[in-house]
């Protein structure tokens, strides 16, 4: 559904500053119906990448394909028409204060020339879908952050898009509202058959809803793939973000870092090492999380006993589907700081203005 091939975006120098390469040779593939995430530290190019998908920003070079159309081969008028299949949700909602919730959802339909009765029926359906049927007459100032984002999602769905782009859609929300919006995104993806591309710095969000993800750093993809595959990949930077490895703080015995899965759970690992092979095992640290609907965990074990038994034991665990790595102090991957939403050279407000002002939504 979404294919980016060697996409690059360079913003020209301004006011004496050097040019900025926000996206540098990114290739990305998202299948129809997939819930994909894009994560990375501040300034890594995540938000720029989102706007390159629907050509709110034209790439400097590279190829963008959405729903079988090569957008980068189209002229501006063709892009505006193709953009109708892509909805977009922003971090700060971008609702019109002068309009009610219903009026905000109706706005793009009104600009597109849809008849009044059809518009009203469509708006009623969408507000019901996002759980705000009883707040249709409320203005943005009367809504909570979570409710505002639900209105924004309804507006993004108004034109029946096939792709939904969410740029830091939960970053301005409290934890309870974030959970509600994520549940809603899962629901609309399932009910409407949408493909969702989620830009976020929150790894908890990726764990909760994404099927796959890519990790950006300085405009480049440094890791990515289906989450179930990433988490069982040795030395994966993205896995280090999803499930940070327990830190090695001492050297008791032989230290082993093990990734456990549903097919190779921690109970089986411990039984193999302790019960069957007679090794003494102590859990030094670790955690177990639900990722992409499946159970994964990272454990740091201190193993003592017959040294001749350890390597065969670890190989037996590998053969059974566990990711097993010897651990030494300081060798764990260090997750980069993802705590701040990234500043972006393009800016959100201008992008939203361009989206609403596009001739494809004019009468």
CSV table of C-alpha atoms in Angstrom, one decimal, residues 5-10 19 21-26 52 58-63:
chain,number,residue,atom,x,y,z
A,5,UNK,CA,12.3,3.9,-2.5
A,6,UNK,CA,15.5,5.7,-1.8
A,7,UNK,CA,13.6,8.9,-0.8
A,8,UNK,CA,15.6,11.9,0.1
A,9,UNK,CA,14.4,15.4,1.3
A,10,UNK,CA,16.8,18.3,1.6
A,19,UNK,CA,20.8,23.1,4.2
A,21,UNK,CA,18.9,16.8,5.0
A,22,UNK,CA,15.8,15.6,6.9
A,23,UNK,CA,15.3,12.3,5.1
A,24,UNK,CA,18.3,10.6,3.6
A,25,UNK,CA,17.8,7.6,1.2
A,26,UNK,CA,14.9,6.0,3.1
A,52,UNK,CA,6.5,12.8,2.1
A,58,UNK,CA,7.8,16.7,-2.3
A,59,UNK,CA,11.0,14.6,-2.0
A,60,UNK,CA,14.2,16.0,-3.4
A,61,UNK,CA,14.7,12.5,-5.0
A,62,UNK,CA,13.3,9.0,-4.8
A,63,UNK,CA,10.0,7.3,-5.5
